[in-house]
PDB file of C-alpha atoms in Angstrom:
ATOM      1  CA  MET A 896     -75.893 -55.548   7.813  1.00  0.00           C
ATOM      2  CA  ARG A 897     -76.063 -57.823   4.471  1.00  0.00           C
ATOM      3  CA  ILE A 898     -74.917 -55.038   2.423  1.00  0.00           C
ATOM      4  CA  LYS A 899     -71.776 -54.291   4.304  1.00  0.00           C
ATOM      5  CA  MET A 900     -70.821 -58.262   4.245  1.00  0.00           C
ATOM      6  CA  LYS A 901     -71.385 -57.813   0.641  1.00  0.00           C
ATOM      7  CA  ILE A 902     -69.200 -54.766   0.267  1.00  0.00           C
ATOM      8  CA  ILE A 903     -66.600 -56.706   2.432  1.00  0.00           C
ATOM      9  CA  ASN A 904     -66.590 -59.534   0.329  1.00  0.00           C
ATOM     10  CA  PHE A 905     -66.341 -57.716  -2.898  1.00  0.00           C
ATOM     11  CA  ALA A 906     -63.121 -55.685  -1.434  1.00  0.00           C
ATOM     12  CA  SER A 907     -61.619 -58.470  -0.272  1.00  0.00           C
ATOM     13  CA  ASN A 908     -62.069 -60.602  -3.749  1.00  0.00           C
ATOM     14  CA  LEU A 909     -60.450 -57.030  -5.030  1.00  0.00           C
ATOM     15  CA  ALA A 910     -57.429 -56.853  -2.961  1.00  0.00           C
ATOM     16  CA  MET A 911     -54.971 -59.404  -4.673  1.00  0.00           C
ATOM     17  CA  PRO A 912     -55.625 -58.076  -8.239  1.00  0.00           C
ATOM     18  CA  MET A 913     -55.284 -54.485  -7.154  1.00  0.00           C
ATOM     19  CA  ILE A 914     -52.054 -55.102  -5.305  1.00  0.00           C
ATOM     20  CA  ILE A 915     -50.603 -56.901  -8.399  1.00  0.00           C
ATOM     21  CA  LEU A 916     -51.861 -54.097 -10.554  1.00  0.00           C
ATOM     22  CA  LEU A 917     -50.332 -51.537  -8.630  1.00  0.00           C
ATOM     23  CA  ILE A 918     -47.019 -53.305  -8.398  1.00  0.00           C
ATOM     24  CA  VAL A 919     -46.770 -53.644 -12.379  1.00  0.00           C
ATOM     25  CA  ALA A 920     -48.229 -50.026 -12.542  1.00  0.00           C
ATOM     26  CA  TYR A 921     -45.158 -49.056 -10.258  1.00  0.00           C
ATOM     27  CA  GLY A 922     -42.855 -51.054 -12.217  1.00  0.00           C
ATOM     28  CA  LEU A 923     -43.593 -49.970 -15.564  1.00  0.00           C
ATOM     29  CA  LYS A 924     -43.597 -46.275 -14.248  1.00  0.00           C
ATOM     30  CA  GLU A 925     -39.956 -46.865 -13.001  1.00  0.00           C
ATOM     31  CA  LYS A 926     -39.389 -48.245 -16.532  1.00  0.00           C
ATOM     32  CA  ASN A 927     -38.299 -51.955 -14.643  1.00  0.00           C
ATOM     33  CA  LYS A 928     -38.847 -54.697 -16.986  1.00  0.00           C
ATOM     34  CA  VAL A 929     -41.538 -56.386 -14.725  1.00  0.00           C
ATOM     35  CA  PHE A 930     -41.826 -59.604 -16.207  1.00  0.00           C
ATOM     36  CA  ASP A 931     -37.986 -60.382 -16.222  1.00  0.00           C
ATOM     37  CA  THR A 932     -38.042 -59.174 -12.302  1.00  0.00           C
ATOM     38  CA  PHE A 933     -40.509 -61.431 -12.055  1.00  0.00           C
ATOM     39  CA  LEU A 934     -39.009 -64.600 -13.170  1.00  0.00           C
ATOM     40  CA  VAL A 935     -35.757 -63.837 -11.639  1.00  0.00           C
ATOM     41  CA  GLY A 936     -37.927 -63.432  -8.010  1.00  0.00           C
ATOM     42  CA  ALA A 937     -39.641 -66.762  -9.098  1.00  0.00           C
ATOM     43  CA  LYS A 938     -35.997 -68.630  -9.894  1.00  0.00           C
ATOM     44  CA  GLU A 939     -34.722 -67.279  -6.455  1.00  0.00           C
ATOM     45  CA  GLY A 940     -38.027 -68.853  -4.683  1.00  0.00           C
ATOM     46  CA  ILE A 941     -37.506 -72.095  -6.540  1.00  0.00           C
ATOM     47  CA  GLU A 942     -34.058 -72.208  -5.216  1.00  0.00           C
ATOM     48  CA  THR A 943     -34.987 -71.452  -1.687  1.00  0.00           C
ATOM     49  CA  THR A 944     -37.547 -73.796  -1.814  1.00  0.00           C
ATOM     50  CA  PHE A 945     -34.792 -76.730  -2.716  1.00  0.00           C
ATOM     51  CA  LYS A 946     -32.471 -75.497  -0.002  1.00  0.00           C
ATOM     52  CA  ILE A 947     -34.756 -75.650   2.758  1.00  0.00           C
ATOM     53  CA  PHE A 948     -36.511 -79.241   1.610  1.00  0.00           C
ATOM     54  CA  PRO A 949     -34.443 -81.410   3.428  1.00  0.00           C
ATOM     55  CA  THR A 950     -35.337 -79.451   6.599  1.00  0.00           C
ATOM     56  CA  LEU A 951     -38.983 -79.888   6.078  1.00  0.00           C
ATOM     57  CA  ILE A 952     -39.108 -83.372   5.476  1.00  0.00           C
ATOM     58  CA  GLY A 953     -36.816 -83.742   8.602  1.00  0.00           C
ATOM     59  CA  LEU A 954     -39.596 -81.471  10.564  1.00  0.00           C
ATOM     60  CA  PHE A 955     -42.590 -83.529   8.930  1.00  0.00           C
ATOM     61  CA  VAL A 956     -41.065 -87.262   9.998  1.00  0.00           C
ATOM     62  CA  ALA A 957     -40.456 -86.017  13.382  1.00  0.00           C
ATOM     63  CA  ILE A 958     -43.887 -84.503  14.069  1.00  0.00           C
ATOM     64  CA  GLY A 959     -45.792 -87.194  12.740  1.00  0.00           C
ATOM     65  CA  ALA A 960     -43.539 -89.734  15.088  1.00  0.00           C
ATOM     66  CA  LEU A 961     -44.323 -87.351  18.019  1.00  0.00           C
ATOM     67  CA  ARG A 962     -48.180 -87.095  17.221  1.00  0.00           C
ATOM     68  CA  SER A 963     -48.531 -91.008  16.457  1.00  0.00           C
ATOM     69  CA  SER A 964     -46.243 -92.195  19.618  1.00  0.00           C
ATOM     70  CA  GLY A 965     -48.424 -91.288  22.185  1.00  0.00           C
ATOM     71  CA  ILE A 966     -45.428 -89.377  24.004  1.00  0.00           C
ATOM     72  CA  LEU A 967     -47.653 -86.300  24.445  1.00  0.00           C
ATOM     73  CA  GLU A 968     -50.041 -87.548  26.490  1.00  0.00           C
ATOM     74  CA  CYS A 969     -47.397 -89.229  28.668  1.00  0.00           C
ATOM     75  CA  ILE A 970     -46.006 -85.828  29.188  1.00  0.00           C
ATOM     76  CA  THR A 971     -49.035 -84.485  29.939  1.00  0.00           C
ATOM     77  CA  HIS A 972     -49.760 -87.155  32.528  1.00  0.00           C
ATOM     78  CA  ILE A 973     -46.112 -86.498  34.216  1.00  0.00           C
ATOM     79  CA  ALA A 974     -46.489 -83.008  34.281  1.00  0.00           C
ATOM     80  CA  SER A 975     -49.954 -82.738  35.471  1.00  0.00           C
ATOM     81  CA  PRO A 976     -49.045 -82.089  39.101  1.00  0.00           C
ATOM     82  CA  ILE A 977     -46.850 -79.125  38.228  1.00  0.00           C
ATOM     83  CA  LEU A 978     -49.463 -78.184  35.659  1.00  0.00           C
ATOM     84  CA  ASN A 979     -52.174 -78.306  38.526  1.00  0.00           C
ATOM     85  CA  LEU A 980     -49.759 -76.124  41.005  1.00  0.00           C
ATOM     86  CA  ILE A 981     -49.598 -73.402  38.336  1.00  0.00           C
ATOM     87  CA  ASN A 982     -53.480 -73.489  37.226  1.00  0.00           C
ATOM     88  CA  PHE A 983     -52.768 -74.327  33.737  1.00  0.00           C
ATOM     89  CA  PRO A 984     -55.348 -76.863  32.254  1.00  0.00           C
ATOM     90  CA  GLY A 985     -53.862 -79.908  31.333  1.00  0.00           C
ATOM     91  CA  GLU A 986     -55.998 -80.380  28.183  1.00  0.00           C
ATOM     92  CA  LEU A 987     -53.779 -77.346  26.833  1.00  0.00           C
ATOM     93  CA  MET A 988     -50.625 -79.285  27.437  1.00  0.00           C
ATOM     94  CA  PRO A 989     -50.260 -80.909  24.174  1.00  0.00           C
ATOM     95  CA  LEU A 990     -50.886 -77.656  22.304  1.00  0.00           C
ATOM     96  CA  ALA A 991     -48.366 -76.268  24.401  1.00  0.00           C
ATOM     97  CA  LEU A 992     -45.808 -78.718  23.444  1.00  0.00           C
ATOM     98  CA  LEU A 993     -46.496 -79.184  19.762  1.00  0.00           C
ATOM     99  CA  ARG A 994     -47.243 -75.508  19.227  1.00  0.00           C
ATOM    100  CA  PRO A 995     -43.519 -74.402  18.936  1.00  0.00           C
ATOM    101  CA  VAL A 996     -42.911 -77.304  16.719  1.00  0.00           C
ATOM    102  CA  SER A 997     -45.434 -77.405  14.277  1.00  0.00           C
ATOM    103  CA  GLY A 998     -48.362 -75.109  13.149  1.00  0.00           C
ATOM    104  CA  SER A 999     -50.514 -77.764  11.357  1.00  0.00           C
ATOM    105  CA  GLY A1000     -50.142 -80.078  14.105  1.00  0.00           C
ATOM    106  CA  SER A1001     -51.160 -77.601  16.863  1.00  0.00           C
ATOM    107  CA  MET A1002     -53.868 -76.534  14.598  1.00  0.00           C
ATOM    108  CA  ALA A1003     -54.941 -80.023  14.711  1.00  0.00           C
ATOM    109  CA  ILE A1004     -54.844 -80.121  18.247  1.00  0.00           C
ATOM    110  CA  ALA A1005     -56.767 -76.784  19.222  1.00  0.00           C
ATOM    111  CA  THR A1006     -59.794 -77.761  16.384  1.00  0.00           C
ATOM    112  CA  ASP A1007     -59.907 -81.251  18.788  1.00  0.00           C
ATOM    113  CA  ILE A1008     -60.025 -78.916  21.952  1.00  0.00           C
ATOM    114  CA  MET A1009     -62.468 -76.643  20.549  1.00  0.00           C
ATOM    115  CA  LYS A1010     -64.533 -79.906  19.053  1.00  0.00           C
ATOM    116  CA  ASN A1011     -64.282 -81.354  22.400  1.00  0.00           C
ATOM    117  CA  CYS A1012     -65.010 -78.611  24.830  1.00  0.00           C
ATOM    118  CA  GLY A1013     -66.620 -75.943  22.352  1.00  0.00           C
ATOM    119  CA  VAL A1014     -65.317 -72.713  20.769  1.00  0.00           C
ATOM    120  CA  ASP A1015     -66.795 -70.548  23.447  1.00  0.00           C
ATOM    121  CA  THR A1016     -65.731 -72.425  26.635  1.00  0.00           C
ATOM    122  CA  MET A1017     -62.861 -71.227  28.741  1.00  0.00           C
ATOM    123  CA  LEU A1018     -60.564 -73.969  26.993  1.00  0.00           C
ATOM    124  CA  GLY A1019     -61.580 -73.204  23.683  1.00  0.00           C
ATOM    125  CA  ILE A1020     -60.883 -69.356  24.183  1.00  0.00           C
ATOM    126  CA  MET A1021     -57.544 -70.330  25.823  1.00  0.00           C
ATOM    127  CA  ALA A1022     -56.517 -72.451  22.934  1.00  0.00           C
ATOM    128  CA  SER A1023     -57.534 -70.217  20.483  1.00  0.00           C
ATOM    129  CA  THR A1024     -55.101 -67.363  22.474  1.00  0.00           C
ATOM    130  CA  ILE A1025     -52.365 -69.690  22.444  1.00  0.00           C
ATOM    131  CA  MET A1026     -52.408 -70.008  18.828  1.00  0.00           C
ATOM    132  CA  GLY A1027     -52.638 -66.635  18.074  1.00  0.00           C
ATOM    133  CA  SER A1028     -50.046 -65.352  20.750  1.00  0.00           C
ATOM    134  CA  THR A1029     -47.271 -68.102  20.048  1.00  0.00           C
ATOM    135  CA  GLU A1030     -44.834 -68.998  17.130  1.00  0.00           C
ATOM    136  CA  THR A1031     -43.837 -72.317  15.424  1.00  0.00           C
ATOM    137  CA  THR A1032     -40.536 -71.366  16.789  1.00  0.00           C
ATOM    138  CA  LEU A1033     -38.673 -74.621  15.768  1.00  0.00           C
ATOM    139  CA  TYR A1034     -39.997 -74.937  12.504  1.00  0.00           C
ATOM    140  CA  THR A1035     -39.426 -71.003  11.640  1.00  0.00           C
ATOM    141  CA  ILE A1036     -35.549 -71.100  13.663  1.00  0.00           C
ATOM    142  CA  ALA A1037     -34.984 -74.064  11.258  1.00  0.00           C
ATOM    143  CA  ILE A1038     -36.244 -72.829   8.096  1.00  0.00           C
ATOM    144  CA  TYR A1039     -34.523 -69.283   8.485  1.00  0.00           C
ATOM    145  CA  THR A1040     -31.275 -70.633   9.762  1.00  0.00           C
ATOM    146  CA  SER A1041     -30.959 -73.287   7.320  1.00  0.00           C
ATOM    147  CA  CYS A1042     -31.698 -70.805   4.475  1.00  0.00           C
ATOM    148  CA  ILE A1043     -28.859 -68.698   5.361  1.00  0.00           C
ATOM    149  CA  LYS A1044     -26.338 -71.261   6.665  1.00  0.00           C
ATOM    150  CA  VAL A1045     -26.431 -70.399  10.367  1.00  0.00           C
ATOM    151  CA  LYS A1046     -25.447 -72.952  12.677  1.00  0.00           C
ATOM    152  CA  LYS A1047     -25.555 -71.594  16.483  1.00  0.00           C
ATOM    153  CA  THR A1048     -28.959 -71.099  17.178  1.00  0.00           C
ATOM    154  CA  ARG A1049     -28.775 -72.013  20.820  1.00  0.00           C
ATOM    155  CA  GLY A1050     -29.337 -67.893  21.785  1.00  0.00           C
ATOM    156  CA  ILE A1051     -32.089 -67.599  19.253  1.00  0.00           C
ATOM    157  CA  LEU A1052     -33.680 -70.948  20.608  1.00  0.00           C
ATOM    158  CA  ILE A1053     -33.601 -69.978  24.128  1.00  0.00           C
ATOM    159  CA  ALA A1054     -35.188 -66.503  23.464  1.00  0.00           C
ATOM    160  CA  ALA A1055     -37.860 -67.921  21.252  1.00  0.00           C
ATOM    161  CA  LEU A1056     -38.939 -70.753  23.404  1.00  0.00           C
ATOM    162  CA  THR A1057     -38.986 -68.163  26.156  1.00  0.00           C
ATOM    163  CA  ALA A1058     -41.142 -65.970  24.032  1.00  0.00           C
ATOM    164  CA  ASP A1059     -43.640 -69.025  23.661  1.00  0.00           C
ATOM    165  CA  ILE A1060     -43.636 -70.293  27.141  1.00  0.00           C
ATOM    166  CA  VAL A1061     -44.338 -66.598  28.618  1.00  0.00           C
ATOM    167  CA  GLY A1062     -47.281 -66.318  25.531  1.00  0.00           C
ATOM    168  CA  MET A1063     -48.972 -69.197  26.477  1.00  0.00           C
ATOM    169  CA  LEU A1064     -49.021 -68.371  30.220  1.00  0.00           C
ATOM    170  CA  VAL A1065     -50.151 -64.828  29.789  1.00  0.00           C
ATOM    171  CA  SER A1066     -52.851 -66.226  27.489  1.00  0.00           C
ATOM    172  CA  VAL A1067     -54.122 -68.544  30.316  1.00  0.00           C
ATOM    173  CA  ILE A1068     -53.880 -65.582  32.969  1.00  0.00           C
ATOM    174  CA  VAL A1069     -55.754 -63.038  30.560  1.00  0.00           C
ATOM    175  CA  CYS A1070     -58.516 -65.580  29.591  1.00  0.00           C
ATOM    176  CA  ARG A1071     -59.028 -66.308  33.430  1.00  0.00           C
ATOM    177  CA  LEU A1072     -59.099 -62.653  34.155  1.00  0.00           C
ATOM    178  CA  LEU A1073     -61.479 -61.723  31.376  1.00  0.00           C
ATOM    179  CA  PRO A1074     -65.291 -62.754  31.652  1.00  0.00           C
TER     180      PRO A1074
END
């Protein structure tokens, strides 16, 4: 078993250098100026970063305010009768609320759930499944649409948030069904 892990570790360490080597070799084979192409791509990446930077700052400030204000706990308390009706654990509600907004914020909440309840408990497994089956929807929409200057995002937002809700509910259902 230990030899297999060493082989996997070795292959993992070689993966990125090999991909870079393959890209450079292909560029040379096609007679492209590899370094010049790299510089053009790097310049475009920096330009994109400057375009989306104000959106990122706004999102980070809003997420910080939301987490520190206590609103998540208040919403969880208000929604608890409905959550009990649909058999959705109230402990997962802060994760469900923050997941569409922030990957790092939801990761902190999921980690907290696992630290308090355990990674192999039903709540820990549900939190992990929710993290894997949903997306940071608002963040993703804000970044992609601001980058290409799309203004009308209502249809995108409704579809994406519906997918997140379905992902969260199905995560809880599947975790309850599987032993």
